[in-house]
CSV table of C-alpha atoms and ligand atoms in Angstrom, one decimal:
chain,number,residue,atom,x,y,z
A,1,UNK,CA,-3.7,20.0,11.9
A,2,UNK,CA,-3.2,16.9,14.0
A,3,UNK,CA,-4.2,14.0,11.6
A,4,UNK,CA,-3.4,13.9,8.1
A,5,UNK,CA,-4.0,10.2,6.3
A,6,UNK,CA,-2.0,9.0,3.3
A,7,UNK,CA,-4.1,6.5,0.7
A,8,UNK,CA,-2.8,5.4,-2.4
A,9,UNK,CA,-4.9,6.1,-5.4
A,10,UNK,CA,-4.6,3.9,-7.7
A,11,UNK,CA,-3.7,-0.2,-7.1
A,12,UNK,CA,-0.8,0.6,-5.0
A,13,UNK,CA,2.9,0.9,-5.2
A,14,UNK,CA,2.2,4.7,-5.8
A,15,UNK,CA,4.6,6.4,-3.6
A,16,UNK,CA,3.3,6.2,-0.4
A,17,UNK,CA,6.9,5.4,1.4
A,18,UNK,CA,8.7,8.6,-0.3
A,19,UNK,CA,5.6,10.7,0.9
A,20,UNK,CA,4.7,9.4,4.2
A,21,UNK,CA,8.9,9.5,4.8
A,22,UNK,CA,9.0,13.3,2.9
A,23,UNK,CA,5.8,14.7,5.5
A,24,UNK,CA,6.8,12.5,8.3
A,25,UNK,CA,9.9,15.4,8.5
A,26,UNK,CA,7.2,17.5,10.8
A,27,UNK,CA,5.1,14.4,12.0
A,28,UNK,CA,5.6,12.9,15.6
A,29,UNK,CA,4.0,10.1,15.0
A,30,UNK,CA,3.4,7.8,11.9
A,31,UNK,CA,0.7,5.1,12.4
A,32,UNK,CA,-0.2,2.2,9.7
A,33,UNK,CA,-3.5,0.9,9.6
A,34,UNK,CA,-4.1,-1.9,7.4
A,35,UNK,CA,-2.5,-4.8,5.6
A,36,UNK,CA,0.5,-6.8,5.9
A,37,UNK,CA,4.1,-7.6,4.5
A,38,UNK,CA,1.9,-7.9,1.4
A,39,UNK,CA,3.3,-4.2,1.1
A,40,UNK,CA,6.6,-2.8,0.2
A,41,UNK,CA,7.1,0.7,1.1
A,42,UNK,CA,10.5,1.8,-0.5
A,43,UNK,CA,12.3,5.5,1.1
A,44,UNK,CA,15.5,6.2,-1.0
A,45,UNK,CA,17.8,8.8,1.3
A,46,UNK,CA,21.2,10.1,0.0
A,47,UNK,CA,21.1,7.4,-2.8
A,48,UNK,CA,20.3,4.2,-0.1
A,49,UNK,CA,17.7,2.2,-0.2
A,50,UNK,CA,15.1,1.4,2.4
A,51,UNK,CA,12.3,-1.3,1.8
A,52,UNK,CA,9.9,-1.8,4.7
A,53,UNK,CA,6.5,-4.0,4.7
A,54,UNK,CA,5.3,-3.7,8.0
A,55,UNK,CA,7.7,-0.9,9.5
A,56,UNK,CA,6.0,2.7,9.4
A,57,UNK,CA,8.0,4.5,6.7
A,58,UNK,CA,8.2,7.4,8.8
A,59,UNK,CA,11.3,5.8,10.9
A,60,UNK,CA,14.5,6.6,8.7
A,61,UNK,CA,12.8,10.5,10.1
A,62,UNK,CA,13.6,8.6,13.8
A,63,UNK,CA,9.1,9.1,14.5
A,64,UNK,CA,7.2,7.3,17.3
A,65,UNK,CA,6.1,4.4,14.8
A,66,UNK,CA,2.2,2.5,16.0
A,67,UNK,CA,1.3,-0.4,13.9
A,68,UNK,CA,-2.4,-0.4,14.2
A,69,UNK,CA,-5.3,-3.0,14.5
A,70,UNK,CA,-6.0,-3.1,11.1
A,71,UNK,CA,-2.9,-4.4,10.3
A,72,UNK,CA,-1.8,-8.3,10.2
A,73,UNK,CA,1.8,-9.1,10.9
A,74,UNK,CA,4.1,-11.6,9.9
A,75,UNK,CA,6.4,-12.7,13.3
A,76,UNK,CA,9.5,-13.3,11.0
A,77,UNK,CA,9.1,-10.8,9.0
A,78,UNK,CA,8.8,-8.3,11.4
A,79,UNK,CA,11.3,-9.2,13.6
A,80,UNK,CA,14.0,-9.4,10.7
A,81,UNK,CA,12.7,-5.7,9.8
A,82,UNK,CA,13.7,-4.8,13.0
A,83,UNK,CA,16.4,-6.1,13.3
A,84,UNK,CA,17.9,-5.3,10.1
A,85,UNK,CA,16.8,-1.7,11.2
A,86,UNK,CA,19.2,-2.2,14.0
A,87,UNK,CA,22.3,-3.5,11.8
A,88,UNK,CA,21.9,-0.4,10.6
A,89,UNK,CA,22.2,1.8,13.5
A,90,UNK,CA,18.5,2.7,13.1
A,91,UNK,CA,16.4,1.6,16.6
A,92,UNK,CA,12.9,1.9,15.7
A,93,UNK,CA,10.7,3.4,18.7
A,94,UNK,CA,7.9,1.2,17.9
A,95,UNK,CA,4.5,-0.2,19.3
A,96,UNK,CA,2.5,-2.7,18.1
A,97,UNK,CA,-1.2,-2.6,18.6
A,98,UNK,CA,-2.2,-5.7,21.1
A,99,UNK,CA,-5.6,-6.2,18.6
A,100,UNK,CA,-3.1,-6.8,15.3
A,101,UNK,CA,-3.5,-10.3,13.8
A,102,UNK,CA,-1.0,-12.3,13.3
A,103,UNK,CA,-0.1,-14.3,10.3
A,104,UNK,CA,1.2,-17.5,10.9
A,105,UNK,CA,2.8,-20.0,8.4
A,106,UNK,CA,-0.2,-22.1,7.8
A,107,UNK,CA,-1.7,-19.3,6.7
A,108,UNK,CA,0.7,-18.7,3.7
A,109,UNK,CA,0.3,-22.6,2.9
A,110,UNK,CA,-3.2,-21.8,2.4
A,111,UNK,CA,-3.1,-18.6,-0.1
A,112,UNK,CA,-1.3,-20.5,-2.0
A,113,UNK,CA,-3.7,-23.4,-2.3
A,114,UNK,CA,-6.1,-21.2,-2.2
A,115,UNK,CA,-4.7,-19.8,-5.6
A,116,UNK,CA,-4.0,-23.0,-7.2
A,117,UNK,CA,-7.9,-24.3,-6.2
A,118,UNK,CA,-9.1,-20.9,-7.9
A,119,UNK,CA,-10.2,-21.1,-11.9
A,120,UNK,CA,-8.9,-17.5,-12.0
A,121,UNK,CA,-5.8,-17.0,-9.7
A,122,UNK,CA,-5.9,-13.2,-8.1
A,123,UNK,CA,-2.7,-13.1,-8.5
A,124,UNK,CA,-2.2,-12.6,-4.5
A,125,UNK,CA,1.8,-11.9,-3.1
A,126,UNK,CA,1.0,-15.5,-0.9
A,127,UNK,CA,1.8,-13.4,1.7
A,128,UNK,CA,-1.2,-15.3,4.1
A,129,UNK,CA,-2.9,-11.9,4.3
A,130,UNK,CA,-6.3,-13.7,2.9
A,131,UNK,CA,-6.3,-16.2,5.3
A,132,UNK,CA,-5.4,-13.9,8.0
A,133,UNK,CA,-8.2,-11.7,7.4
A,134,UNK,CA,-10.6,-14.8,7.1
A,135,UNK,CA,-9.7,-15.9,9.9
A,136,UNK,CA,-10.1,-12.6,12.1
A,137,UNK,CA,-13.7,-12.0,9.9
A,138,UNK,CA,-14.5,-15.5,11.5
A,139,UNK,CA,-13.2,-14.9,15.0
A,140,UNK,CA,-10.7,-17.9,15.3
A,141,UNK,CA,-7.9,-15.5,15.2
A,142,UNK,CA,-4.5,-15.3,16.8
A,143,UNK,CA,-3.6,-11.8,18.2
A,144,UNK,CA,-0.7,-10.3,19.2
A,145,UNK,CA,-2.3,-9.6,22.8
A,146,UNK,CA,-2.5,-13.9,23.0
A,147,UNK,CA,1.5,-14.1,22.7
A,148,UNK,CA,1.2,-12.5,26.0
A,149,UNK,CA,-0.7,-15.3,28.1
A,150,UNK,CA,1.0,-18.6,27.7
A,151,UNK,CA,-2.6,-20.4,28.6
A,152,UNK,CA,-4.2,-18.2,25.7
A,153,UNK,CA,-1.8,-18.8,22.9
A,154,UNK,CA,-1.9,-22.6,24.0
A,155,UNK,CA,-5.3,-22.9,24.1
A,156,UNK,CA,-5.9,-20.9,20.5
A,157,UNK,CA,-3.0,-22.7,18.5
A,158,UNK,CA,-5.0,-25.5,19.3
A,159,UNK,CA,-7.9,-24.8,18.1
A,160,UNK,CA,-6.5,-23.1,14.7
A,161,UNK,CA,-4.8,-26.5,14.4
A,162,UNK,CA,-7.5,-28.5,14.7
A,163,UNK,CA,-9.3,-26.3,12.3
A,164,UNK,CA,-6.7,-26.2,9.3
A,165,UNK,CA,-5.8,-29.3,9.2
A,166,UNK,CA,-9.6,-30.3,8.8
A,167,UNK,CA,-9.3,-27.4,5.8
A,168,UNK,CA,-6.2,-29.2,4.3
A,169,UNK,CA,-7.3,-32.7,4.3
A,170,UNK,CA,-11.0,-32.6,3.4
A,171,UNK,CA,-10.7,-29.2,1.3
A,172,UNK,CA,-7.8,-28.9,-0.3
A,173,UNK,CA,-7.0,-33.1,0.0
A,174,UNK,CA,-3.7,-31.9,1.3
A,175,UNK,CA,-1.4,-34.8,3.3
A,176,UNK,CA,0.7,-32.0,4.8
A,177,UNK,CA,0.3,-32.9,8.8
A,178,UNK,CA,0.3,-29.9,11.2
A,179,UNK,CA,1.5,-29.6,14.2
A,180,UNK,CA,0.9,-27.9,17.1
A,181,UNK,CA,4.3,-27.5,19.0
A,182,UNK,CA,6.0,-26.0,15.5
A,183,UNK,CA,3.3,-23.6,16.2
A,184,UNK,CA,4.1,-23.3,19.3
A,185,UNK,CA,7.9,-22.8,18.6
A,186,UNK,CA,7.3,-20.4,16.3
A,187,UNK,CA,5.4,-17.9,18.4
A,188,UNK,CA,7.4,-18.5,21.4
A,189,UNK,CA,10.6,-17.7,18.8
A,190,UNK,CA,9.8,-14.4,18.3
A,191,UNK,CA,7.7,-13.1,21.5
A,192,UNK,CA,10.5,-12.3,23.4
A,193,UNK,CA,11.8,-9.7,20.6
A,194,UNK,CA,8.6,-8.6,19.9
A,195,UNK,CA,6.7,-8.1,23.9
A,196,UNK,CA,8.0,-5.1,24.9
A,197,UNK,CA,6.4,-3.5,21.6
A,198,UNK,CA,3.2,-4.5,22.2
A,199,UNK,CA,0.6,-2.4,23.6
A,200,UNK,CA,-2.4,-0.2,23.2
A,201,UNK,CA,-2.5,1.6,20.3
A,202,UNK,CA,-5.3,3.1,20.2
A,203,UNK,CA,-4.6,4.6,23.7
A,204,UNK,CA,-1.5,5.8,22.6
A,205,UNK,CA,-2.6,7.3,18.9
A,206,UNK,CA,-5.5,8.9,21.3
A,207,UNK,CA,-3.3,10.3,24.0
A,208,UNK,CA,-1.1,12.2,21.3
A,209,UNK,CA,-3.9,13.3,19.5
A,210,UNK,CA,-5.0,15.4,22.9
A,211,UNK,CA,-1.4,16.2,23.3
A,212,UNK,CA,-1.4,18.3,20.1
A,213,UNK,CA,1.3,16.0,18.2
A,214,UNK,CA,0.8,15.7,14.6
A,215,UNK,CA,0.3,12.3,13.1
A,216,UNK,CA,0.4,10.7,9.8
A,217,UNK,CA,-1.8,7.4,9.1
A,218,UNK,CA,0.0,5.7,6.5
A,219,UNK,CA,-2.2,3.2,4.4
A,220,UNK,CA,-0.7,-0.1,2.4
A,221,UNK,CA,-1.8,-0.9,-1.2
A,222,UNK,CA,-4.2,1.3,-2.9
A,223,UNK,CA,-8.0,2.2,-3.5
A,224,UNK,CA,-8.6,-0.4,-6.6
A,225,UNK,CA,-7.3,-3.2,-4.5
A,226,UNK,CA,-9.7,-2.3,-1.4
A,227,UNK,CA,-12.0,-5.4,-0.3
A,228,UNK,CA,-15.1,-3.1,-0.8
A,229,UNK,CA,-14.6,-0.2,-3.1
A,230,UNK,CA,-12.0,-2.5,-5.4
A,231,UNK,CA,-11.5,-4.4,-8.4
A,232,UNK,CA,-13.4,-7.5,-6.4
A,233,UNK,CA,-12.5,-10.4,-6.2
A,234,UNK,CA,-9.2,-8.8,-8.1
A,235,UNK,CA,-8.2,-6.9,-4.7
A,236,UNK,CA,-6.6,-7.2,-1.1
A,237,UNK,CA,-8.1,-8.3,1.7
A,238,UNK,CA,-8.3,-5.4,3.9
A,239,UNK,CA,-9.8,-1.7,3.3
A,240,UNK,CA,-6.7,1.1,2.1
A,241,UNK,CA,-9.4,3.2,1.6
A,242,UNK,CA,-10.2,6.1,4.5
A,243,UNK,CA,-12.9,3.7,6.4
A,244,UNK,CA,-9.9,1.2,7.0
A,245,UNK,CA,-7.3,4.4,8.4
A,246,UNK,CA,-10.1,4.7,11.3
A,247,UNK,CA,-10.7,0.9,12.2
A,248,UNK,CA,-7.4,0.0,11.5
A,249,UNK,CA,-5.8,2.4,14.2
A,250,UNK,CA,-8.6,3.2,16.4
A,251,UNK,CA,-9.4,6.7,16.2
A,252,UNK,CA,-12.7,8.7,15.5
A,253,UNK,CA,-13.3,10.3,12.1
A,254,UNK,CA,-13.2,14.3,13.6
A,255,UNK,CA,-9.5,13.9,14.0
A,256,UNK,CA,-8.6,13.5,10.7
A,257,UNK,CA,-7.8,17.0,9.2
A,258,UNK,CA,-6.7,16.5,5.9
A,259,UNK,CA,-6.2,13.0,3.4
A,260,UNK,CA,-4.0,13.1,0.5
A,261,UNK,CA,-4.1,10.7,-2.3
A,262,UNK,CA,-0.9,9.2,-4.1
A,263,UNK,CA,-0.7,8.6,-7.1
A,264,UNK,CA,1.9,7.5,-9.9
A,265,UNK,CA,1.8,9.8,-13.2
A,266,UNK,CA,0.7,6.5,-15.1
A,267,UNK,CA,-0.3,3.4,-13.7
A,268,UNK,CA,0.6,0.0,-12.8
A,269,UNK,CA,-1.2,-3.1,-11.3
A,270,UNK,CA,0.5,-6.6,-10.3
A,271,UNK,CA,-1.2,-9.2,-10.4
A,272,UNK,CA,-4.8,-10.3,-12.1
A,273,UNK,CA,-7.8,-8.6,-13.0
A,274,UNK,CA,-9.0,-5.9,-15.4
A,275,UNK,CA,-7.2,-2.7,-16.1
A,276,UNK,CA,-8.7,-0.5,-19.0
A,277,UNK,CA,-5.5,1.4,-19.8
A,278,UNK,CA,-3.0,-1.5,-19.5
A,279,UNK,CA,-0.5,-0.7,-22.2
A,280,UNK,CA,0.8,-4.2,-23.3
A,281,UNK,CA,3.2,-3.0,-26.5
A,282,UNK,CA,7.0,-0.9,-26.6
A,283,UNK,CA,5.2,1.9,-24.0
A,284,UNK,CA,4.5,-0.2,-21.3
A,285,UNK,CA,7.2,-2.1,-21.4
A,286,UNK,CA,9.5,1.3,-21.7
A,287,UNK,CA,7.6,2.5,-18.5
A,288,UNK,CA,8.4,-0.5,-16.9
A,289,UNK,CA,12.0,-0.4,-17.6
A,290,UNK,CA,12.8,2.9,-16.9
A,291,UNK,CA,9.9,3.2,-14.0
A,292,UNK,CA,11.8,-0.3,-11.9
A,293,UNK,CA,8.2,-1.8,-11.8
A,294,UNK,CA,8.9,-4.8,-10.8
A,295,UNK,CA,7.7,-6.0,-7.2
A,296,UNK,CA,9.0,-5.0,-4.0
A,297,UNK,CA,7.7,-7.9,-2.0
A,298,UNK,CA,7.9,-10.2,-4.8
A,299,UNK,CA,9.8,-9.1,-8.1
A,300,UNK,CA,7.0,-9.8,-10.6
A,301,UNK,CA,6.7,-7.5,-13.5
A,302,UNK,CA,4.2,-4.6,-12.8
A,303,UNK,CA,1.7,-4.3,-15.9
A,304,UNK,CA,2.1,-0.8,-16.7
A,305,UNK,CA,-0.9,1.7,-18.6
A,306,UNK,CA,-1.9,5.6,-18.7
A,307,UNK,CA,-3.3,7.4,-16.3
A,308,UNK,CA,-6.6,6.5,-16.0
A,309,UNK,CA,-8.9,9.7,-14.7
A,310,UNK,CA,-12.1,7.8,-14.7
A,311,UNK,CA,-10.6,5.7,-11.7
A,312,UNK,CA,-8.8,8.6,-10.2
A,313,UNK,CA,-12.1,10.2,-10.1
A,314,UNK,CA,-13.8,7.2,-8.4
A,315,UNK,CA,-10.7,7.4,-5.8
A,316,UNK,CA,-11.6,10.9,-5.3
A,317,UNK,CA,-14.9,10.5,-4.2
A,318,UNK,CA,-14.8,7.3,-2.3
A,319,UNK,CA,-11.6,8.5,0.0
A,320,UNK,CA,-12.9,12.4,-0.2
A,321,UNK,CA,-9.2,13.1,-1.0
A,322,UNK,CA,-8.0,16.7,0.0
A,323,UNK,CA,-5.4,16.6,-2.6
A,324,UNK,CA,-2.5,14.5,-5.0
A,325,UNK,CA,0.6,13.7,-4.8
A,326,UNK,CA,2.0,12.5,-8.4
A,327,UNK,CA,5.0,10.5,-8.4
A,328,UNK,CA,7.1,8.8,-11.1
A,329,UNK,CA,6.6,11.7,-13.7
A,330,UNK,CA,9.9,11.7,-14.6
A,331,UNK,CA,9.4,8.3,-16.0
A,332,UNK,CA,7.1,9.6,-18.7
A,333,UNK,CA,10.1,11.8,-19.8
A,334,UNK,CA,11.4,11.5,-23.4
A,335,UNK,CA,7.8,10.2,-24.9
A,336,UNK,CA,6.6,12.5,-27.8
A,337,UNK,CA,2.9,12.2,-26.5
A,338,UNK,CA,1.2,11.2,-22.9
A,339,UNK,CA,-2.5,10.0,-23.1
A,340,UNK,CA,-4.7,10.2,-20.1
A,341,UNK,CA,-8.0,8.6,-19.8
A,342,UNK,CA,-10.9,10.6,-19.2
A,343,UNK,CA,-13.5,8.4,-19.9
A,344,UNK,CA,-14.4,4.8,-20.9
A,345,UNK,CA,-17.0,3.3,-23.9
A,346,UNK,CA,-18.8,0.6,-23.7
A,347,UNK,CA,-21.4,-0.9,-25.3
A,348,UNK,CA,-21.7,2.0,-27.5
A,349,UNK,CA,-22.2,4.3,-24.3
A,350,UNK,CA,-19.9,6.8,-22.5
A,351,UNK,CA,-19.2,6.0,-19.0
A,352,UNK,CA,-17.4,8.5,-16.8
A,353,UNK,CA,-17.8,6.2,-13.1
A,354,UNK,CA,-16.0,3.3,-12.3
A,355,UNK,CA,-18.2,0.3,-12.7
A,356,UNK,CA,-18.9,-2.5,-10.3
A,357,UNK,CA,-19.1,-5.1,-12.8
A,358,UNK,CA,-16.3,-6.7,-13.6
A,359,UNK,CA,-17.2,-7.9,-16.9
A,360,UNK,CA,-18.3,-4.2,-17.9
A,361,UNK,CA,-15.0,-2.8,-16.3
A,362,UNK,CA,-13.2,-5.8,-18.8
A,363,UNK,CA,-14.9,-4.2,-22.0
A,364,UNK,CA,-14.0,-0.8,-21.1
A,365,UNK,CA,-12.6,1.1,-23.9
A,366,UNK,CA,-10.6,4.1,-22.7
A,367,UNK,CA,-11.6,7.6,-24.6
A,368,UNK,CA,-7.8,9.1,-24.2
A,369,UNK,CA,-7.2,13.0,-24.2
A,370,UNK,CA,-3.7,13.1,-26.1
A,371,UNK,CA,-1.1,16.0,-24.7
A,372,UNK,CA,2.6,16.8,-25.6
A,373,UNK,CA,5.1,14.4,-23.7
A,374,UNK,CA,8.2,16.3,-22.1
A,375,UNK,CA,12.2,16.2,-22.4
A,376,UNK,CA,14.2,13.4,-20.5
A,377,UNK,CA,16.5,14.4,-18.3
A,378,UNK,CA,19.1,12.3,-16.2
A,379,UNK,CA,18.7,11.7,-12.3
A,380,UNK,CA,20.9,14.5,-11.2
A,381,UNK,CA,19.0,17.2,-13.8
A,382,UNK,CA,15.7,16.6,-12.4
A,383,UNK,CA,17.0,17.1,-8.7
A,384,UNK,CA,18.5,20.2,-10.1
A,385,UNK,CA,14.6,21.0,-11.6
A,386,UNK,CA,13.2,19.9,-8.4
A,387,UNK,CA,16.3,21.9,-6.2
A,388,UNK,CA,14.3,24.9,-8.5
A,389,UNK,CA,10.8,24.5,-7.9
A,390,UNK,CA,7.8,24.4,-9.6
A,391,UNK,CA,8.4,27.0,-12.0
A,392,UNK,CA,11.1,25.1,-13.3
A,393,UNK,CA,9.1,21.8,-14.6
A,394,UNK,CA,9.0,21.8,-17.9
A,395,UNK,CA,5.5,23.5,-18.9
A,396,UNK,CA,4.0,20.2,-21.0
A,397,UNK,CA,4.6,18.5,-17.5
A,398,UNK,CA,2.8,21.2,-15.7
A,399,UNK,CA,-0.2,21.1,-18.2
A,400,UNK,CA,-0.2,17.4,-17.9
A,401,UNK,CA,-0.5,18.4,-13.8
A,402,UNK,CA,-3.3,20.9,-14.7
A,403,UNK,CA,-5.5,18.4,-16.4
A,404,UNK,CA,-5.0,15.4,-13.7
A,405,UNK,CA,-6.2,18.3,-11.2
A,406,UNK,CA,-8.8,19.4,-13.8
A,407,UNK,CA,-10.2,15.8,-13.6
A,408,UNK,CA,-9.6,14.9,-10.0
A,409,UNK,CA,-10.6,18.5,-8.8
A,410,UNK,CA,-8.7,18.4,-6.2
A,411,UNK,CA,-5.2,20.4,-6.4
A,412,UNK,CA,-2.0,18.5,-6.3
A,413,UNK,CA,0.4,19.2,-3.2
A,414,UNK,CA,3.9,17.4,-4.3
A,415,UNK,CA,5.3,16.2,-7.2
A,416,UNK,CA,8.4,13.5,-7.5
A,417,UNK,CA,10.4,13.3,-10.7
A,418,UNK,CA,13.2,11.2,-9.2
A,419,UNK,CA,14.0,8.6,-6.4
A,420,UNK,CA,15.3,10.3,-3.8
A,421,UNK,CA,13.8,13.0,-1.2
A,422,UNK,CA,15.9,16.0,-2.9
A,423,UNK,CA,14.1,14.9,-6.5
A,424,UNK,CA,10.6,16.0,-4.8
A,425,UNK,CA,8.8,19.3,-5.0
A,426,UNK,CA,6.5,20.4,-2.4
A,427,UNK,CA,3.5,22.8,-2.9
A,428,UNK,CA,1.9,22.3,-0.2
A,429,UNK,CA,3.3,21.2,3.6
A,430,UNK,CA,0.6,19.0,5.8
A,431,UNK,CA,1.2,20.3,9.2
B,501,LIG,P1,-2.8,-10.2,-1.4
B,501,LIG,O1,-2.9,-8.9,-0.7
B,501,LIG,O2,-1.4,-10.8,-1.2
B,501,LIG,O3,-3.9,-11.1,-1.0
B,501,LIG,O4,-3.0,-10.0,-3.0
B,501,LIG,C1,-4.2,-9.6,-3.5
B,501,LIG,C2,-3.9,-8.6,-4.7
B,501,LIG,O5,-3.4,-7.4,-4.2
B,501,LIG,C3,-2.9,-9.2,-5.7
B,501,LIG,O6,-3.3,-8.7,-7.0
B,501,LIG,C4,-1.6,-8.5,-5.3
B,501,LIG,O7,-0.7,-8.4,-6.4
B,501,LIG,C5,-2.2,-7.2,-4.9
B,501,LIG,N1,-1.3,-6.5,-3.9
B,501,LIG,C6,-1.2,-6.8,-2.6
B,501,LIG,N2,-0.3,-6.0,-1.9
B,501,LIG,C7,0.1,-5.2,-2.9
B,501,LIG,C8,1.0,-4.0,-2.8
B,501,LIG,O8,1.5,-3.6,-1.8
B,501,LIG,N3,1.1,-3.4,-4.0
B,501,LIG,C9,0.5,-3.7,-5.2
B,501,LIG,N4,-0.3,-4.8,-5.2
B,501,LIG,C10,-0.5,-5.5,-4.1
């Protein structure tokens, strides 16, 4: 079982840190494909707190860590990561794919004229992962491989200068002047602490691969946000779904053995665009309380809603999950009901697929099945529930379980009721 790929199911911040870091226990290698430090993976170990946004979360388990292709990076950002890694005693054993994109301030200036220009804002982190991707689409992007070659990064910072500021003047009537030595500076800043990361990734993804090691392909954001299977123009700009794990590392589809979908026990969204279940009253914003759901990259309020099966469904099929993980289901603790939506009505029709259309998707009307909630119990009782196993959940939790698989039909292989590793249960291991 070389290759297992973890995809968030829903519109990300799902999990995927506390899984990818829970399997990456018998992983050598943890690789992550797509996106940017639009993501915030959070790994809670013996009650500390790790966030990462372009870091693998496989390294507080001390794994070989590859940022893929697919992935555009941040220069600060990434150094700081590493370097607060460091003031931590933690050294990560890192490389850096020589095809990533990289992100460069100017691009962040434009997402967020970009979002200011728009009638309907997406709602975007302004992390410059838009205009990063645009600009790779269009082939007048900076790679990490160019910070390498003096004449290269010269000759390209040129050209993306002469470029923008054409976009900020005439486009965006912007009197912000760019310049091409602060460009300059800034990649030259960080190239020396990043050089001796970079290399080929795909080489080295390949190499283990032949080598027997087992690898985990981490994804950022989720399904709903993906560029083409998403809420669009409501979504990222990259693809979290299973194409992206192959494009965005470099590896061929017969080495993936097994991909897992995450998944919260409810479900959130930041930012715009339609969400059928949204729950806007005392529920949602109880979830949001007691669930943290507030940004990791950026602190905005999550919206919060039920689980929505049609959706999860739609995940199902376009990632061709193996199986779940559910996470956060101790945050539904304490409610006297949970509703899960296994349909949607419109226009005086049932749907059971996710539709396309946005202004279908908007009328939706979730048809909810209605089951019994379960007890609340504090942190340390669900680690002692999840210290016994399964058996020990209590059983309206494990018949909500039995309906999400009933709808997914795919079986769940981990459950979290809590933040930290020891408040997981494992039914099924990955390697
Ligand atoms: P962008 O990726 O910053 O361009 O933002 C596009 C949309 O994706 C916005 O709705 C963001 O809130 C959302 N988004 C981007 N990254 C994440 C993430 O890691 N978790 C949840 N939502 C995200």
């Amino acid at each position: 079982m070389p290759c297992a790929v973890i995809v968030g199911a829903q519109w990300g911040d799902c999990g995927k840190g506390k899984v990818v870091d829970y399997y990456s226990k018998d992983a050598d290698m943890v690789v992550r494909y797509q996106g940017g430090c639009n993501a915030g993976h959070t790994v809670v170990v013996d009650g500390k707190k790790f966030k990462f946004h372009l870091i693998p979360s496989g390294v507080i388990q001390e794994k070989r860590l590859v940022i893929g292709n697919g992935v555009v990076l941040d220069l600060e950002v990434l150094y700081r990561e590493i370097d607060d890694l460091r003031s931590k005693n933690i050294s990560p054993n890192l490389l850096i794919s020589e095809r990533a994109h990289i992100t460069l301030p100017v691009h962040k200036m434009l997402d967020g004229l970009q979002e200011t220009s728009r009638g309907k804002s997406i709602g975007t982190t302004k992390r410059g992962i838009g205009p990063t991707y645009t600009d790779k689409i269009s082939r007048s992007g900076l790679r990490m491989v160019d910070l390498l070659d003096s004449g290269t990064l010269d000759e390209k910072i040129e050209m993306i200068v002469e470029k923008k500021q054409k976009l900020l003047r005439y486009v965006y009537k912007s009197d912000v002047v760019l310049s091409k030595k602060e460009i300059l500076d800034y990649c030259l800043k960080f190239r020396d602490g990043l050089k001796n990361y970079i290399g080929d990734a795909s080489l080295e993804i390949h190499n283990a691969i032949k080598g027997g090691k087992k690898i985990i392909l981490e994804g950022a954001q989720g399904t709903l946000l993906d560029i083409d299977h998403g809420t669009y123009p409501f979504v990222t700009s990259s693809n979290p779904t299973i194409g992206g794990a192959l494009t965005g590392s470099g590896i061929g589809p017969k080495n993936l053995n097994i991909i897992i979908g995450v998944m919260k026990a409810y479900v959130t969204r930041v930012g715009g665009g339609p969400f059928p279940t949204e729950l806007t009253g005392q529920i949602g914003n109880k979830i949001r309380e007691k669930g943290a759901e507030f940004g990791t990259t950026t602190g905005r309020p999550r919206r919060c809603g039920w689980l929505d099966g049609v959706a999860l469904r739609f995940a199902t099929r376009v990632n061709g999950f193996d199986g779940l993980t559910v996470m956060k289901l101790d945050v539904l603790g304490g409610l006297e009901k949970v509703k899960i939506c296994t349909a949607y009505e419109y226009d005086g029709k049932t749907i059971k697929e996710f539709p396309a259309d946005l202004k279908v998707l908007e009328k939706c009307v979730p048809v909810y099945e209605t089951l019994d909630g379960w007890h609340d119990f504090s942190e340390q009782e669900w680690r002692d529930i999840a210290n016994k196993g399964y058996d020990a959940l209590p059983n309206e939790m494990k018949d909500y379980l039995k309906k999400i698989e009933e709808i997914a039909e795919i079986p769940i292989y981990f459950v979290s009721i809590g933040p930290g590793r020891e408040s997981t249960i494992c039914m099924k291991e990955i390697f």
